[in-house]
Short mmCIF file of C-alpha atoms (C1' of nucleotides) in Angstrom, two decimals:
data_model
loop_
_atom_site.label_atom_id
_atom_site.label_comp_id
_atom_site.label_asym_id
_atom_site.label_seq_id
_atom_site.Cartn_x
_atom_site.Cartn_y
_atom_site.Cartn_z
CA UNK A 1 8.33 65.22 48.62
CA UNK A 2 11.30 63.31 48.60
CA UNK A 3 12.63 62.72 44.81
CA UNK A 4 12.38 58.74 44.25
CA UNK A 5 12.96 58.15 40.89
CA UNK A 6 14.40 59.59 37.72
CA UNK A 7 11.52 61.12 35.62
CA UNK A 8 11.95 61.43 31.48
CA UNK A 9 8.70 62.73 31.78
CA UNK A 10 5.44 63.28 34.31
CA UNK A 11 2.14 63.33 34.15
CA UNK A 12 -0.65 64.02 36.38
CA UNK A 13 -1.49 60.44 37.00
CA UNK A 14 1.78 59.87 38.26
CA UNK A 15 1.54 62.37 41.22
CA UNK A 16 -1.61 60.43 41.61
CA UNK A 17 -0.42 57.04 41.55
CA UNK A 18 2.97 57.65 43.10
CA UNK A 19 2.23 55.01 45.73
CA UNK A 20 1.43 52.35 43.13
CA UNK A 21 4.58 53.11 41.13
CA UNK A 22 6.69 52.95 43.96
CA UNK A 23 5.30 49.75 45.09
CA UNK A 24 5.08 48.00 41.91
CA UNK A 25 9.25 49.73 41.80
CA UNK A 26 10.15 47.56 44.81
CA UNK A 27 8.53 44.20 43.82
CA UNK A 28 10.37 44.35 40.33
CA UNK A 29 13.05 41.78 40.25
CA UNK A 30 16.56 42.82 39.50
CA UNK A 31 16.98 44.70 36.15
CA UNK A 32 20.06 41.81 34.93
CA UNK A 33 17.59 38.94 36.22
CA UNK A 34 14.84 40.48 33.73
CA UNK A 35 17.25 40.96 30.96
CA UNK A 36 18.85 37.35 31.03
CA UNK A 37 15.02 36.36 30.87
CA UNK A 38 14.77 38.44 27.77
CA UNK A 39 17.16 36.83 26.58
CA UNK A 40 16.66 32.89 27.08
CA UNK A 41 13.09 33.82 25.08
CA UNK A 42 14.84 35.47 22.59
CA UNK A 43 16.50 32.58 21.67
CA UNK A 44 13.48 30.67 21.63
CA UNK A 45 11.73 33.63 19.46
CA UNK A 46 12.62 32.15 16.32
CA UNK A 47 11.01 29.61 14.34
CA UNK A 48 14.60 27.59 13.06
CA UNK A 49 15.59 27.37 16.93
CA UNK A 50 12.00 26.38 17.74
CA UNK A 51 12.20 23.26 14.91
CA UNK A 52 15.53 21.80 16.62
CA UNK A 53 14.59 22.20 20.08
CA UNK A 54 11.75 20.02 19.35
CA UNK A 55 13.34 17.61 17.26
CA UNK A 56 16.17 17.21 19.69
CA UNK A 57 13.45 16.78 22.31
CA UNK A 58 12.36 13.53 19.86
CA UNK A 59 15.73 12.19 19.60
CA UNK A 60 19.65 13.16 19.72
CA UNK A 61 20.35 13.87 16.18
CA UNK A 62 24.04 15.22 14.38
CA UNK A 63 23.93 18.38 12.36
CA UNK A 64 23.48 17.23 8.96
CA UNK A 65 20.71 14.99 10.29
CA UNK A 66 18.97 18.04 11.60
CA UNK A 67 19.53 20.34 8.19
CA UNK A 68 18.02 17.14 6.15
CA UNK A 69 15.16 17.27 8.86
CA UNK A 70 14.57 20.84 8.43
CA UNK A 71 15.65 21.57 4.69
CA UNK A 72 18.00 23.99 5.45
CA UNK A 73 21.57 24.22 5.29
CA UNK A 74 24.20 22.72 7.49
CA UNK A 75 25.49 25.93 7.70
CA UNK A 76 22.76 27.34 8.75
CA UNK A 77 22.32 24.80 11.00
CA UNK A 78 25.38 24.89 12.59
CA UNK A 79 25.36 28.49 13.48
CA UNK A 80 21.53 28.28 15.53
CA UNK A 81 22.87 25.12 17.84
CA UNK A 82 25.70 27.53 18.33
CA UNK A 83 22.94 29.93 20.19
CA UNK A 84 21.20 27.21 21.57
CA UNK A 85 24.50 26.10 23.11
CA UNK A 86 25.50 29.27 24.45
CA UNK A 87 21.92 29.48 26.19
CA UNK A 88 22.46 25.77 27.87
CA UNK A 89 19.73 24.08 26.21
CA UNK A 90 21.71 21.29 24.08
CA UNK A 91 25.02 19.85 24.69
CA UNK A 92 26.93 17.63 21.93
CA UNK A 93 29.52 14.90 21.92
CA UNK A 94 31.16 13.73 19.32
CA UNK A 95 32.42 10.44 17.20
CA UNK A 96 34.74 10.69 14.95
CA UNK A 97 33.54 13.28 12.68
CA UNK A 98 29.68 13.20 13.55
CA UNK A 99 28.57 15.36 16.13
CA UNK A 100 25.21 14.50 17.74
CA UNK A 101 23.52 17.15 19.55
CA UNK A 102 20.87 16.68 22.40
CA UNK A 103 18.64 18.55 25.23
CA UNK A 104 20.72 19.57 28.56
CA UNK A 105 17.32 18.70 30.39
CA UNK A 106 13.52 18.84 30.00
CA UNK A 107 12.97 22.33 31.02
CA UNK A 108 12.53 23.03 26.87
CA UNK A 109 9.66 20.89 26.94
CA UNK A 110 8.05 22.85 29.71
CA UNK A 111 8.63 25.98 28.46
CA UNK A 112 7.33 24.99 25.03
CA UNK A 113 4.23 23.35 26.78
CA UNK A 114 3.06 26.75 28.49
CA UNK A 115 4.16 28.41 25.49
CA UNK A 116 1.64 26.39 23.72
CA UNK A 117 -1.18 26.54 26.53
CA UNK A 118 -1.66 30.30 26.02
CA UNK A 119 -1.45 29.78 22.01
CA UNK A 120 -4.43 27.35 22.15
CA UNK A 121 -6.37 30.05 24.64
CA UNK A 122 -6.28 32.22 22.12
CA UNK B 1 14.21 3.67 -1.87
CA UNK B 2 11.54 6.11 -2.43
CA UNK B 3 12.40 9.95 -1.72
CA UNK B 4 11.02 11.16 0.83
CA UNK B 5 12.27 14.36 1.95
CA UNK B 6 13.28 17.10 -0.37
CA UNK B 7 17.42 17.55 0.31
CA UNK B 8 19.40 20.47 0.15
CA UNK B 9 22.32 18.51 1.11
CA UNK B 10 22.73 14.93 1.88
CA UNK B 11 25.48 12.96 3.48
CA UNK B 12 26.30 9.65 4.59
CA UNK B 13 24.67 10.17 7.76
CA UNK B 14 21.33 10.98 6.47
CA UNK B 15 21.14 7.63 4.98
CA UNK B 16 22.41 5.48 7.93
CA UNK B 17 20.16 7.66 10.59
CA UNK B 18 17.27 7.60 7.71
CA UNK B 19 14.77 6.07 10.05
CA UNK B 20 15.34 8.60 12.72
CA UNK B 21 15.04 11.71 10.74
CA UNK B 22 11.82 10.40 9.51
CA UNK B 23 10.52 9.09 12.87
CA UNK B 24 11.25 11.97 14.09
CA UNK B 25 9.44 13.89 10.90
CA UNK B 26 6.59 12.12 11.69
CA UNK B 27 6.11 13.20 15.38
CA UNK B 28 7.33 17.08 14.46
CA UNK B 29 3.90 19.46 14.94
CA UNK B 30 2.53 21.80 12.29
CA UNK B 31 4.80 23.91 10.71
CA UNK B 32 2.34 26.30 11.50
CA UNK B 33 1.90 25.89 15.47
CA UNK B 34 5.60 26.19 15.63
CA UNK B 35 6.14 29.21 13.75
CA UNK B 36 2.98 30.46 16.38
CA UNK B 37 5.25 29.63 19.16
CA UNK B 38 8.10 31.05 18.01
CA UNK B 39 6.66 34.31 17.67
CA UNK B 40 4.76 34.27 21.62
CA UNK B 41 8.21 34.10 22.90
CA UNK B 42 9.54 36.43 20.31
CA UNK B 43 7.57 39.25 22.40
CA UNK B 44 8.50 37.95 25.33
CA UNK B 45 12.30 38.47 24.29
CA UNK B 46 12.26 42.28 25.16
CA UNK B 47 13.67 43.39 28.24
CA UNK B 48 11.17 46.11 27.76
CA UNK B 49 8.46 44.37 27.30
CA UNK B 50 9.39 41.82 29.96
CA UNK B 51 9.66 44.90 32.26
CA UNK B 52 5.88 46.28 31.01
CA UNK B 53 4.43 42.23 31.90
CA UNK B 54 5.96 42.12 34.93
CA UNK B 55 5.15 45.67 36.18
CA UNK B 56 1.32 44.78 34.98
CA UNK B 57 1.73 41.09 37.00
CA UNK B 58 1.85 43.77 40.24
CA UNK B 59 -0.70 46.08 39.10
CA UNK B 60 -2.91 47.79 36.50
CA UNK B 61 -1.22 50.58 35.59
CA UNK B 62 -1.46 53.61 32.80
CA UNK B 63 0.84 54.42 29.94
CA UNK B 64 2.38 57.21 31.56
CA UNK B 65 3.17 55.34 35.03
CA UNK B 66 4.49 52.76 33.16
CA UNK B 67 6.81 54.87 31.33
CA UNK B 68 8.26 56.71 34.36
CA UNK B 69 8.67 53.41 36.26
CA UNK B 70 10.70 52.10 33.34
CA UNK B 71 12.32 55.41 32.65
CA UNK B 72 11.48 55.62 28.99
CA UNK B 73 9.36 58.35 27.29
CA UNK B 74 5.71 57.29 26.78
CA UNK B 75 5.96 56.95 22.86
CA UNK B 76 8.01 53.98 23.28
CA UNK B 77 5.82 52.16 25.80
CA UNK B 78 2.77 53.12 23.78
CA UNK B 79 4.53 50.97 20.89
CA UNK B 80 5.35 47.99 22.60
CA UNK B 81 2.11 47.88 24.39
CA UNK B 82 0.87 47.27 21.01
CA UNK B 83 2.75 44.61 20.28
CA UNK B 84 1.66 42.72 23.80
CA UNK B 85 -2.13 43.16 23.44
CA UNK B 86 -1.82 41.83 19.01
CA UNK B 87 0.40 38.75 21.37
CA UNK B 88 -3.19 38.82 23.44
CA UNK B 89 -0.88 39.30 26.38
CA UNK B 90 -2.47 42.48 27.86
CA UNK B 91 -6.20 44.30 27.50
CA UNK B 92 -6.93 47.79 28.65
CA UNK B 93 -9.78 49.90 29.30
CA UNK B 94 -10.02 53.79 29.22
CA UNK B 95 -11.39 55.69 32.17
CA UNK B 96 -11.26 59.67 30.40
CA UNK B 97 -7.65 60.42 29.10
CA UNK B 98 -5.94 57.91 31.02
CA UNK B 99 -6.00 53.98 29.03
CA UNK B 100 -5.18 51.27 32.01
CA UNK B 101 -3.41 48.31 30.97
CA UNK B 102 -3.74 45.04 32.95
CA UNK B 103 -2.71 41.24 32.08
CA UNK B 104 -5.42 39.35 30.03
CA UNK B 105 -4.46 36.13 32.69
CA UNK B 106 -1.85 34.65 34.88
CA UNK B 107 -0.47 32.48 31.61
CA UNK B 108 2.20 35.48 31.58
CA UNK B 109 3.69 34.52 34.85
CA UNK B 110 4.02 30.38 34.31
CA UNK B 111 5.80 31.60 31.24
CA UNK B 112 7.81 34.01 33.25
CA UNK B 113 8.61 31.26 36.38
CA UNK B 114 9.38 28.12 33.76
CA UNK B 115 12.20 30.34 31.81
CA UNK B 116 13.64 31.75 35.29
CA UNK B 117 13.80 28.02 36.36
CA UNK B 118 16.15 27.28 33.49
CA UNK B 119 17.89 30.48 34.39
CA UNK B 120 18.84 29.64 37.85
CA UNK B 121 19.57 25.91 37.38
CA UNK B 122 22.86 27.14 35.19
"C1'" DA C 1 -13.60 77.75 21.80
"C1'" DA C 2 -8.95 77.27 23.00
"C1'" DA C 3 -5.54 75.04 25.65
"C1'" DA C 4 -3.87 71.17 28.10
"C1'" DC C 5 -3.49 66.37 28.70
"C1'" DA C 6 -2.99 61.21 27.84
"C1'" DC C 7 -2.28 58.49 24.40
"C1'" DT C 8 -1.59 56.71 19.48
"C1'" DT C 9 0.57 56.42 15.16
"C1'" DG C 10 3.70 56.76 11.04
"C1'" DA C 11 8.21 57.68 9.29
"C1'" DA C 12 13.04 57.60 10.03
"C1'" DT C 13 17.16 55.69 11.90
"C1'" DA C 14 20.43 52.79 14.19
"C1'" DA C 15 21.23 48.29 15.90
"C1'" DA C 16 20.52 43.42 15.94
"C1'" DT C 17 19.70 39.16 13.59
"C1'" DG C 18 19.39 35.03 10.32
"C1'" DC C 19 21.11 33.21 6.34
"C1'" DT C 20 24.58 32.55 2.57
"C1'" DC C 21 29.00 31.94 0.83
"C1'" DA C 22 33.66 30.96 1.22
"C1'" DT C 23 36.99 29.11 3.93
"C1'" DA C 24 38.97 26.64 7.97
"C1'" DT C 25 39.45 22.62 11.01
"C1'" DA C 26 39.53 17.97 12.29
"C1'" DA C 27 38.82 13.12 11.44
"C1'" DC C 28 38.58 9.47 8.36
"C1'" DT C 29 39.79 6.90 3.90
"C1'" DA C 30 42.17 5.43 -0.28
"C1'" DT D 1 50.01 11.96 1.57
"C1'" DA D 2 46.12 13.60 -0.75
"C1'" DG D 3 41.31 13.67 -0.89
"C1'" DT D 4 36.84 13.30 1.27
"C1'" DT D 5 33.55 14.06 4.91
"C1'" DA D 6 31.25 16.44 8.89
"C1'" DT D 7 31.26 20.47 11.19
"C1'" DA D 8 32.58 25.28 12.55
"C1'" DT D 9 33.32 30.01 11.67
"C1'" DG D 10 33.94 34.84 9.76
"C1'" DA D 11 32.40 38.32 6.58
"C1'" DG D 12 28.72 40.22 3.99
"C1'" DC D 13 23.94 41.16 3.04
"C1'" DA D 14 19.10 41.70 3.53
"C1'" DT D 15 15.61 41.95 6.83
"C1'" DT D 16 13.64 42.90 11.16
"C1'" DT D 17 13.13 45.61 15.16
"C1'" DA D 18 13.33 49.12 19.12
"C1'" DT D 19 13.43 53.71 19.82
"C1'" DT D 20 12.90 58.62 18.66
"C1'" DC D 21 10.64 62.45 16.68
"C1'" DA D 22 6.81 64.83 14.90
"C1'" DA D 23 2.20 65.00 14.20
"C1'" DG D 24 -2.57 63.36 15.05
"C1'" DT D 25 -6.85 61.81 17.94
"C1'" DG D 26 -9.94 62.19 21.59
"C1'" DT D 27 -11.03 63.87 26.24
"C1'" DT D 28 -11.03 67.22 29.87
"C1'" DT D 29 -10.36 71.85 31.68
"C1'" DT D 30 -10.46 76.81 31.59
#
DNA sequence: AAAACACTTGAATAAATGCTCATATAACTA
DNA sequence: TAGTTATATGAGCATTTATTCAAGTGTTTT
């Protein structure tokens, strides 16, 4: 028996489900595509993020704006759109002093939605 | 003007945009229902447990097959299958020594397909 | 009954994370 | 030019979190 894969440990079951193992082994995606996955949820895994994404999905609002919105600071603020930036779901432009952050596209919405379809499952 | 909003900060924004922020107030969900949200896609922001769902999407599988398909030692799966099946993610049923874990319903993978739509658009 | 096996659980530890505070930058205003 | 405003950013701190290790539970085997 040919030795397929690293073991940090083995149990019976595995002798007896090599086949499965192996199968499910080749129909896993790519370990970087699952771990940039991990990490666009992450970034929706927190409640602050969560609150802009949906208010920017009501309308394009500046950062003080938001931190009134929210009652937080505009620190605060300011450092969570940086996240959300660096995971392309807002973009900003600015006038003059104000900048006014808004969605890239309406993929948030959708991921929010099926987010929201399990919760009500429950 | 009545207050309404509680302000940690205020600036001349606030008061020009006024009827925004509290339009958009208005249409925000319950604090509650977002802070719900926030932590579904909190679990999903694991590469581990990313790996576990997607490995279960394939097929049931035990806690030891799991743990030599992701290469990590059985303890550690153990834990974060906990956390999935408190998210109501996964259920599992016990056949002797061996517990087989299987997704409680495809919800996992319209989560899964929505975020790596966002991930490939770029 | 004792040993082996599959799994669970609690404590400990190291790493990551969100917020605050102080400061920096850039644009406007007096 | 100096001061104000809107935002960004770095360091520090407290909290959370993922994994490991050791020990415990329940089932099967000998």
């Amino acid at each position: 028996m040919t030795e397929k894969f690293n073991l940090i440990e083995r149990c019976d079951c595995n002798v007896i489900h090599e086949d499965i193992i192996n199968q499910v082994r080749d129909k896993m995606p790519q370990e970087e595509s699952l771990y940039d996955l991990a990490e666009l949820f992450k970034v929706f895994g927190d409640s602050t993020r969560i609150r802009i994404l949906w208010a920017l999905h009501e309308a394009e609002m500046c950062v003080c704006d938001i931190a009134v919105l929210l009652n937080m600071t505009q620190s605060a603020i300011s450092h969570q759109l940086r996240v959300l930036k660096q995971a392309n779901l807002v973009k900003n432009r600015k006038e003059g002093k104000v900048v006014y952050y808004s969605l890239v596209d309406d993929h948030v919405r959708e991921i929010f939605d099926q987010g929201l379809i399990h919760i009500n499952e429950k």
